[in-house]
GROMACS .gro file of C-alpha atoms in nm:
model
  368
    1MET     CA    1   0.000   0.000   0.000
    2LYS     CA    2   0.282   0.239   0.100
    3LYS     CA    3   0.467   0.156  -0.221
    4THR     CA    4   0.152   0.231  -0.425
    5ILE     CA    5   0.108   0.573  -0.258
    6CYS     CA    6   0.471   0.665  -0.322
    7SER     CA    7   0.432   0.565  -0.688
    8ALA     CA    8   0.119   0.780  -0.721
    9VAL     CA    9   0.291   1.079  -0.561
   10ALA     CA   10   0.588   1.032  -0.793
   11LEU     CA   11   0.354   1.025  -1.093
   12VAL     CA   12   0.179   1.348  -0.984
   13CYS     CA   13   0.516   1.520  -0.931
   14ALA     CA   14   0.636   1.408  -1.272
   15LEU     CA   15   0.322   1.540  -1.440
   16ALA     CA   16   0.352   1.870  -1.253
   17ALA     CA   17   0.716   1.906  -1.355
   18SER     CA   18   0.623   1.832  -1.715
   19SER     CA   19   0.347   2.094  -1.701
   20VAL     CA   20   0.584   2.358  -1.561
   21ALA     CA   21   0.841   2.280  -1.831
   22THR     CA   22   0.575   2.307  -2.104
   23SER     CA   23   0.451   2.638  -1.963
   24ALA     CA   24   0.805   2.774  -1.948
   25GLN     CA   25   0.867   2.668  -2.306
   26ALA     CA   26   0.547   2.832  -2.433
   27GLN     CA   27   0.553   3.161  -2.240
   28THR     CA   28   0.335   3.433  -2.384
   29ALA     CA   29   0.330   3.806  -2.330
   30VAL     CA   30   0.098   4.079  -2.459
   31GLN     CA   31   0.170   4.451  -2.419
   32ILE     CA   32  -0.044   4.760  -2.468
   33TYR     CA   33   0.162   5.068  -2.550
   34GLY     CA   34   0.131   5.407  -2.713
   35ILE     CA   35   0.230   5.768  -2.762
   36VAL     CA   36   0.005   6.070  -2.712
   37ASP     CA   37   0.163   6.377  -2.874
   38SER     CA   38   0.017   6.714  -2.968
   39GLY     CA   39   0.115   7.078  -2.994
   40VAL     CA   40   0.038   7.422  -3.130
   41ALA     CA   41   0.206   7.554  -3.446
   42HIS     CA   42   0.223   7.899  -3.605
   43LEU     CA   43   0.314   7.929  -3.976
   44THR     CA   44   0.354   8.215  -4.222
   45ASN     CA   45   0.269   8.242  -4.593
   46VAL     CA   46   0.012   7.964  -4.596
   47ASN     CA   47  -0.126   8.102  -4.924
   48ALA     CA   48  -0.034   8.337  -5.208
   49ALA     CA   49  -0.168   8.634  -5.010
   50GLY     CA   50   0.094   8.575  -4.739
   51ASP     CA   51  -0.150   8.497  -4.460
   52SER     CA   52  -0.042   8.326  -4.136
   53ILE     CA   53  -0.214   8.054  -3.934
   54THR     CA   54  -0.203   7.914  -3.581
   55LYS     CA   55  -0.335   7.561  -3.535
   56VAL     CA   56  -0.325   7.228  -3.354
   57PRO     CA   57  -0.168   6.992  -3.612
   58SER     CA   58  -0.358   6.680  -3.710
   59LEU     CA   59  -0.074   6.481  -3.863
   60THR     CA   60   0.201   6.478  -3.600
   61SER     CA   61   0.401   6.696  -3.365
   62SER     CA   62   0.726   6.528  -3.261
   63PHE     CA   63   0.607   6.165  -3.286
   64PRO     CA   64   0.277   6.046  -3.436
   65SER     CA   65   0.021   5.953  -3.172
   66ARG     CA   66  -0.068   5.586  -3.156
   67ILE     CA   67  -0.201   5.297  -2.951
   68GLY     CA   68  -0.065   4.949  -3.011
   69PHE     CA   69  -0.083   4.587  -2.906
   70ARG     CA   70   0.208   4.347  -2.942
   71GLY     CA   71   0.251   3.993  -2.824
   72THR     CA   72   0.504   3.711  -2.831
   73GLU     CA   73   0.503   3.338  -2.765
   74ASP     CA   74   0.812   3.129  -2.703
   75LEU     CA   75   0.789   2.826  -2.933
   76GLY     CA   76   1.106   2.661  -2.809
   77ASN     CA   77   1.426   2.578  -2.999
   78GLY     CA   78   1.505   2.948  -3.029
   79LEU     CA   79   1.183   3.030  -3.217
   80GLN     CA   80   0.931   3.295  -3.121
   81ALA     CA   81   0.594   3.389  -3.271
   82PHE     CA   82   0.480   3.751  -3.253
   83PHE     CA   83   0.215   3.997  -3.366
   84VAL     CA   84   0.184   4.377  -3.385
   85LEU     CA   85  -0.140   4.578  -3.418
   86GLU     CA   86  -0.081   4.954  -3.412
   87ASN     CA   87  -0.338   5.227  -3.465
   88GLY     CA   88  -0.253   5.584  -3.570
   89LEU     CA   89  -0.448   5.872  -3.409
   90ALA     CA   90  -0.509   6.234  -3.511
   91LEU     CA   91  -0.509   6.393  -3.167
   92ASP     CA   92  -0.674   6.718  -3.277
   93THR     CA   93  -0.999   6.540  -3.366
   94GLY     CA   94  -0.956   6.184  -3.234
   95THR     CA   95  -0.991   6.030  -3.579
   96GLN     CA   96  -0.788   5.749  -3.733
   97GLN     CA   97  -0.481   5.816  -3.950
   98GLN     CA   98  -0.326   5.621  -4.241
   99GLY     CA   99  -0.630   5.651  -4.467
  100GLY     CA  100  -0.878   5.561  -4.192
  101ARG     CA  101  -0.730   5.216  -4.127
  102LEU     CA  102  -0.803   5.064  -3.786
  103PHE     CA  103  -0.442   4.947  -3.752
  104GLY     CA  104  -0.280   5.163  -4.015
  105ARG     CA  105   0.065   5.191  -3.861
  106GLN     CA  106   0.119   4.815  -3.842
  107ALA     CA  107  -0.089   4.497  -3.864
  108ASN     CA  108   0.123   4.187  -3.897
  109VAL     CA  109   0.216   3.845  -3.760
  110GLY     CA  110   0.547   3.664  -3.782
  111ILE     CA  111   0.813   3.425  -3.660
  112LYS     CA  112   1.168   3.506  -3.554
  113GLY     CA  113   1.480   3.312  -3.468
  114ALA     CA  114   1.857   3.338  -3.488
  115TRP     CA  115   1.825   3.344  -3.868
  116GLY     CA  116   1.608   3.658  -3.864
  117THR     CA  117   1.242   3.761  -3.874
  118ILE     CA  118   0.967   3.681  -4.125
  119THR     CA  119   0.658   3.902  -4.118
  120LEU     CA  120   0.319   3.885  -4.296
  121GLY     CA  121   0.074   4.176  -4.324
  122ARG     CA  122   0.086   4.555  -4.330
  123GLN     CA  123   0.433   4.657  -4.218
  124LEU     CA  124   0.712   4.912  -4.219
  125ASN     CA  125   0.923   4.867  -4.530
  126MET     CA  126   1.297   4.915  -4.580
  127THR     CA  127   1.274   5.283  -4.683
  128TYR     CA  128   1.125   5.362  -4.342
  129ILE     CA  129   1.377   5.149  -4.154
  130SER     CA  130   1.678   5.286  -4.346
  131ALA     CA  131   1.654   5.633  -4.186
  132LEU     CA  132   1.562   5.536  -3.829
  133LYS     CA  133   1.914   5.593  -3.693
  134THR     CA  134   2.024   5.874  -3.925
  135ASP     CA  135   1.732   6.120  -3.946
  136VAL     CA  136   1.770   6.307  -3.614
  137LEU     CA  137   1.427   6.475  -3.640
  138GLY     CA  138   1.235   6.163  -3.737
  139PRO     CA  139   0.861   6.206  -3.814
  140HIS     CA  140   0.853   6.557  -3.667
  141LEU     CA  141   0.600   6.814  -3.795
  142PHE     CA  142   0.889   7.016  -3.942
  143ALA     CA  143   1.121   6.757  -4.107
  144ILE     CA  144   1.221   6.593  -4.436
  145GLY     CA  145   0.884   6.419  -4.435
  146SER     CA  146   0.740   6.758  -4.533
  147ILE     CA  147   0.954   6.752  -4.849
  148ASP     CA  148   0.883   6.387  -4.931
  149PRO     CA  149   0.567   6.275  -4.743
  150TYR     CA  150   0.624   5.913  -4.843
  151LEU     CA  151   0.928   5.879  -4.614
  152PRO     CA  152   0.744   5.878  -4.276
  153ASN     CA  153   0.461   5.679  -4.437
  154ALA     CA  154   0.674   5.405  -4.597
  155ARG     CA  155   0.452   5.108  -4.517
  156SER     CA  156   0.325   4.827  -4.739
  157ASP     CA  157  -0.006   4.641  -4.739
  158ASN     CA  158  -0.029   4.271  -4.834
  159ALA     CA  159   0.343   4.228  -4.772
  160ILE     CA  160   0.596   3.960  -4.685
  161GLY     CA  161   0.898   4.093  -4.497
  162TYR     CA  162   1.236   3.966  -4.382
  163MET     CA  163   1.488   4.125  -4.145
  164GLY     CA  164   1.816   3.977  -4.028
  165ASN     CA  165   2.103   4.090  -3.807
  166PHE     CA  166   2.430   3.901  -3.839
  167GLY     CA  167   2.693   4.057  -3.619
  168ASN     CA  168   2.709   4.415  -3.742
  169VAL     CA  169   2.554   4.337  -4.081
  170VAL     CA  170   2.185   4.419  -4.132
  171VAL     CA  171   1.983   4.287  -4.426
  172GLY     CA  172   1.614   4.320  -4.502
  173ALA     CA  173   1.352   4.310  -4.776
  174THR     CA  174   0.976   4.334  -4.831
  175TYR     CA  175   0.756   4.228  -5.121
  176SER     CA  176   0.399   4.352  -5.154
  177PHE     CA  177   0.130   4.199  -5.374
  178GLY     CA  178  -0.077   4.518  -5.338
  179ARG     CA  179   0.100   4.807  -5.168
  180ASP     CA  180  -0.188   5.035  -5.062
  181ALA     CA  181  -0.548   4.922  -5.038
  182SER     CA  182  -0.693   5.252  -4.910
  183ALA     CA  183  -0.849   5.513  -5.140
  184ALA     CA  184  -0.886   5.779  -4.869
  185GLY     CA  185  -0.614   5.999  -5.018
  186GLY     CA  186  -0.282   6.137  -4.898
  187PRO     CA  187   0.064   5.982  -4.878
  188ALA     CA  188  -0.061   5.696  -4.660
  189ALA     CA  189  -0.353   5.609  -4.889
  190THR     CA  190  -0.293   5.603  -5.264
  191ASN     CA  191  -0.564   5.367  -5.395
  192CYS     CA  192  -0.339   5.092  -5.529
  193ALA     CA  193  -0.481   4.767  -5.393
  194GLY     CA  194  -0.315   4.534  -5.644
  195GLU     CA  195  -0.353   4.156  -5.640
  196VAL     CA  196  -0.510   4.177  -5.986
  197GLY     CA  197  -0.546   3.862  -6.193
  198GLY     CA  198  -0.362   3.878  -6.525
  199ASP     CA  199  -0.132   4.166  -6.423
  200SER     CA  200   0.168   4.051  -6.222
  201LYS     CA  201   0.299   4.409  -6.176
  202ALA     CA  202  -0.015   4.595  -6.067
  203CYS     CA  203   0.054   4.778  -5.739
  204ARG     CA  204   0.346   4.550  -5.662
  205GLN     CA  205   0.627   4.688  -5.446
  206VAL     CA  206   0.971   4.563  -5.354
  207THR     CA  207   1.205   4.720  -5.096
  208ALA     CA  208   1.550   4.607  -4.981
  209LEU     CA  209   1.813   4.713  -4.727
  210LEU     CA  210   2.179   4.636  -4.665
  211GLY     CA  211   2.369   4.797  -4.381
  212TYR     CA  212   2.655   4.780  -4.134
  213GLU     CA  213   2.597   4.913  -3.783
  214THR     CA  214   2.809   4.960  -3.470
  215LYS     CA  215   2.765   5.182  -3.165
  216ALA     CA  216   3.019   5.427  -3.310
  217TRP     CA  217   2.895   5.447  -3.669
  218GLY     CA  218   2.665   5.294  -3.925
  219LEU     CA  219   2.595   5.299  -4.298
  220ASN     CA  220   2.313   5.153  -4.506
  221ALA     CA  221   2.161   5.161  -4.853
  222SER     CA  222   1.801   5.093  -4.949
  223TYR     CA  223   1.596   5.038  -5.265
  224ASP     CA  224   1.221   5.092  -5.309
  225LYS     CA  225   1.020   5.037  -5.629
  226LEU     CA  226   0.646   5.110  -5.649
  227HIS     CA  227   0.429   5.000  -5.942
  228GLY     CA  228   0.095   5.165  -6.021
  229ASN     CA  229  -0.244   5.053  -6.147
  230VAL     CA  230  -0.565   5.202  -6.283
  231GLY     CA  231  -0.691   5.477  -6.053
  232ALA     CA  232  -0.381   5.497  -5.833
  233ALA     CA  233  -0.258   5.833  -5.705
  234GLY     CA  234   0.066   6.009  -5.789
  235GLY     CA  235   0.027   5.962  -6.164
  236LEU     CA  236   0.103   5.590  -6.136
  237THR     CA  237  -0.215   5.491  -6.322
  238SER     CA  238  -0.067   5.193  -6.504
  239SER     CA  239   0.128   4.893  -6.380
  240ALA     CA  240   0.406   5.008  -6.613
  241ASP     CA  241   0.436   5.337  -6.418
  242THR     CA  242   0.697   5.327  -6.143
  243ASP     CA  243   0.830   5.538  -5.856
  244VAL     CA  244   1.180   5.437  -5.742
  245ARG     CA  245   1.371   5.563  -5.439
  246LYS     CA  246   1.732   5.473  -5.366
  247THR     CA  247   1.881   5.590  -5.037
  248VAL     CA  248   2.221   5.599  -4.869
  249ASN     CA  249   2.218   5.684  -4.497
  250GLY     CA  250   2.487   5.705  -4.230
  251TYR     CA  251   2.557   5.814  -3.874
  252VAL     CA  252   2.866   5.878  -3.662
  253MET     CA  253   2.880   5.912  -3.283
  254PHE     CA  254   3.112   6.165  -3.119
  255GLY     CA  255   3.059   6.067  -2.757
  256PRO     CA  256   2.689   6.136  -2.689
  257THR     CA  257   2.658   6.353  -3.002
  258LYS     CA  258   2.513   6.199  -3.318
  259LEU     CA  259   2.579   6.323  -3.670
  260GLY     CA  260   2.335   6.177  -3.925
  261ALA     CA  261   2.312   6.229  -4.300
  262GLY     CA  262   2.164   6.076  -4.611
  263VAL     CA  263   2.045   6.116  -4.968
  264VAL     CA  264   1.720   5.999  -5.127
  265ALA     CA  265   1.745   5.967  -5.506
  266ARG     CA  266   1.397   5.950  -5.662
  267ASP     CA  267   1.307   5.860  -6.021
  268THR     CA  268   0.939   5.874  -6.117
  269ASN     CA  269   0.815   5.737  -6.450
  270ALA     CA  270   0.447   5.827  -6.459
  271ASN     CA  271   0.176   5.906  -6.712
  272ALA     CA  272   0.170   6.213  -6.934
  273ALA     CA  273  -0.044   6.414  -6.689
  274THR     CA  274   0.216   6.392  -6.412
  275GLY     CA  275   0.525   6.330  -6.619
  276ASP     CA  276   0.865   6.187  -6.536
  277SER     CA  277   1.092   6.349  -6.279
  278GLU     CA  278   1.425   6.295  -6.109
  279SER     CA  279   1.534   6.449  -5.780
  280ASN     CA  280   1.783   6.413  -5.498
  281LEU     CA  281   1.691   6.492  -5.138
  282TYR     CA  282   1.993   6.555  -4.914
  283TYR     CA  283   1.978   6.588  -4.537
  284LEU     CA  284   2.231   6.647  -4.259
  285GLY     CA  285   2.155   6.666  -3.889
  286VAL     CA  286   2.312   6.670  -3.545
  287SER     CA  287   2.163   6.565  -3.210
  288HIS     CA  288   2.319   6.634  -2.869
  289PRO     CA  289   2.185   6.554  -2.518
  290PHE     CA  290   2.274   6.770  -2.220
  291GLY     CA  291   2.120   6.674  -1.889
  292ALA     CA  292   1.744   6.643  -1.930
  293TRP     CA  293   1.759   6.831  -2.261
  294ILE     CA  294   1.814   6.717  -2.620
  295GLY     CA  295   1.894   6.960  -2.901
  296ASP     CA  296   1.847   6.867  -3.268
  297LEU     CA  297   1.940   7.062  -3.580
  298GLN     CA  298   1.882   6.956  -3.940
  299VAL     CA  299   1.928   7.104  -4.287
  300ALA     CA  300   1.789   6.953  -4.606
  301ARG     CA  301   1.768   7.029  -4.976
  302ARG     CA  302   1.570   6.875  -5.261
  303ASP     CA  303   1.730   6.930  -5.600
  304THR     CA  304   1.496   6.851  -5.891
  305LYS     CA  305   1.667   6.775  -6.220
  306ASP     CA  306   1.604   7.019  -6.508
  307SER     CA  307   1.373   7.229  -6.290
  308PRO     CA  308   1.396   7.554  -6.092
  309ASN     CA  309   1.152   7.412  -5.834
  310ASP     CA  310   1.406   7.327  -5.565
  311VAL     CA  311   1.351   7.358  -5.192
  312ASN     CA  312   1.572   7.415  -4.884
  313MET     CA  313   1.485   7.345  -4.520
  314LEU     CA  314   1.633   7.438  -4.180
  315VAL     CA  315   1.485   7.312  -3.850
  316ALA     CA  316   1.600   7.337  -3.487
  317ARG     CA  317   1.428   7.148  -3.203
  318LEU     CA  318   1.475   7.148  -2.826
  319THR     CA  319   1.322   6.875  -2.607
  320TYR     CA  320   1.304   6.859  -2.227
  321ALA     CA  321   1.238   6.531  -2.042
  322MET     CA  322   1.003   6.599  -1.751
  323SER     CA  323   1.021   6.227  -1.670
  324LYS     CA  324   1.102   5.900  -1.848
  325ARG     CA  325   0.762   5.915  -2.017
  326THR     CA  326   0.670   6.282  -2.055
  327PHE     CA  327   0.843   6.542  -2.273
  328VAL     CA  328   0.789   6.904  -2.372
  329TYR     CA  329   0.950   7.049  -2.684
  330THR     CA  330   0.972   7.349  -2.910
  331ALA     CA  331   1.090   7.392  -3.267
  332LEU     CA  332   1.173   7.663  -3.519
  333GLY     CA  333   1.183   7.601  -3.892
  334ARG     CA  334   1.207   7.758  -4.235
  335MET     CA  335   1.126   7.619  -4.580
  336ASP     CA  336   1.256   7.811  -4.882
  337ASN     CA  337   1.065   7.733  -5.202
  338LYS     CA  338   1.224   7.813  -5.536
  339GLY     CA  339   1.046   7.858  -5.868
  340ALA     CA  340   0.693   7.717  -5.849
  341SER     CA  341   0.771   7.484  -5.559
  342ALA     CA  342   0.504   7.482  -5.286
  343VAL     CA  343   0.637   7.257  -5.011
  344ALA     CA  344   0.492   7.348  -4.671
  345LEU     CA  345   0.714   7.344  -4.363
  346ASP     CA  346   0.450   7.152  -4.168
  347ALA     CA  347   0.369   6.806  -4.298
  348GLY     CA  348   0.029   6.817  -4.468
  349GLY     CA  349   0.008   7.197  -4.456
  350SER     CA  350  -0.001   7.463  -4.729
  351VAL     CA  351   0.221   7.744  -4.857
  352GLY     CA  352   0.208   7.992  -5.141
  353ALA     CA  353   0.400   7.878  -5.451
  354GLY     CA  354   0.757   8.006  -5.454
  355LEU     CA  355   0.729   8.154  -5.103
  356ALA     CA  356   0.943   8.094  -4.796
  357GLN     CA  357   0.759   7.972  -4.489
  358ASN     CA  358   0.864   8.020  -4.127
  359GLY     CA  359   0.721   7.819  -3.841
  360PHE     CA  360   0.725   7.794  -3.464
  361MET     CA  361   0.572   7.522  -3.249
  362VAL     CA  362   0.549   7.395  -2.891
  363GLY     CA  363   0.423   7.055  -2.784
  364LEU     CA  364   0.378   6.786  -2.521
  365ARG     CA  365   0.440   6.412  -2.560
  366HIS     CA  366   0.359   6.122  -2.325
  367HIS     CA  367   0.455   5.755  -2.367
  368PHE     CA  368   0.267   5.468  -2.205
   0.00000   0.00000   0.00000
C-alpha cells in the first residue's frame, strides 16, 4: 500500500514538472503601449496672399500619436511567434490616421529566430527602416517628411517581410502583392490595392536594405520600387508606371553627439499628366543631449533635375524630459521654395508657390 502511494505521488510530481516545463517553453506576453503627442504651431505664408495661421496639427508633432498591441510566444528551440497591431491617431480630432485604417501603422504576424524575422501583413518597409538611426528629427511636424511625405509613411499592405542581423551586418527586404489598399487619399492612402489577376505588376512593391551598424557608426543603402495601377494616385495609373527611391544613410557618434546624414534619389516614370521626374533629397543633422535636454538641428535640400523648383529646409528642435515618459519640446523652422515649388514646412500643410515659410511650435508628448 505504502509503495503504491509513493508511486502515485511520484507520478503526480512528474506530471507537474512536465506541465511547468511546457509552460516555461510556451511563455506568452501581450503589451499595450502608445504615444500621445500634440502641440500648437504657427506658420507664415500659408497662401499666395501671405496669410499666417495658428493651429493644432492633425498629422504629428514630434512623434505620431498611436495605440498598439504586441505579443510574443516562445515556441522553443530558439523560435518565437509575434504579432503587432498599431493604430494611428489624429489627436486634434480623435480620428484614425493612415487613410482611416483601424491598424494603419502596423498589422502583422510573424516568426523570428537566430536566422532573422519573417513578417506577414501591413508593415514598415525598408525605406522607413533605413533612416531610423540617421534622421535626427524623425517624423517631426517640421522635417524631411514635409519635403517627401512618403518617407514617414513608408509602409506596405499585403506584404511579406524579412529582417536579419548578423553581427554588425543588417539585411532586409519586403515584397507587396498590393501596396496600398486605401483610397482615402494622402501619402498613406494612394488607392493601389493590387492583387489583380492577369497583371503581375499591378501595385506590386519591392524594398531592400543592406547595412553595417556599430555603436560608433553605421551605414546603409536601401531600394524601393512602387508600381501603379488604374486609378492609383501620384500619376502611377498603369502597372508600367513606377516610382523608385534609392537611399544611402549614415551616422557617426562623437561621444553622446550623433551626426546623421543621407540622400534619397527618386526617379518617377508616370503618365503624361504627371510626367517623369528625377530628384535628390539631401539631409544632414546633429543631435546632442545635455542633462534632461536634447537639441536637434537639421538642414535639407531637394534638388529637382532640369527644374527651378528646388527647396531648402532648416529646423531646430529642443526637447526637455520631464520624466522617463513625458516630454515638452519646441521647434523653429524655415522652408525656402524656389520657382513654383510649394512645399509646406509643416507636414500636410499649405504654402504659397515660390514663397518661404517660417514656423514655430510647442508641444507635449507622453509615452505609455
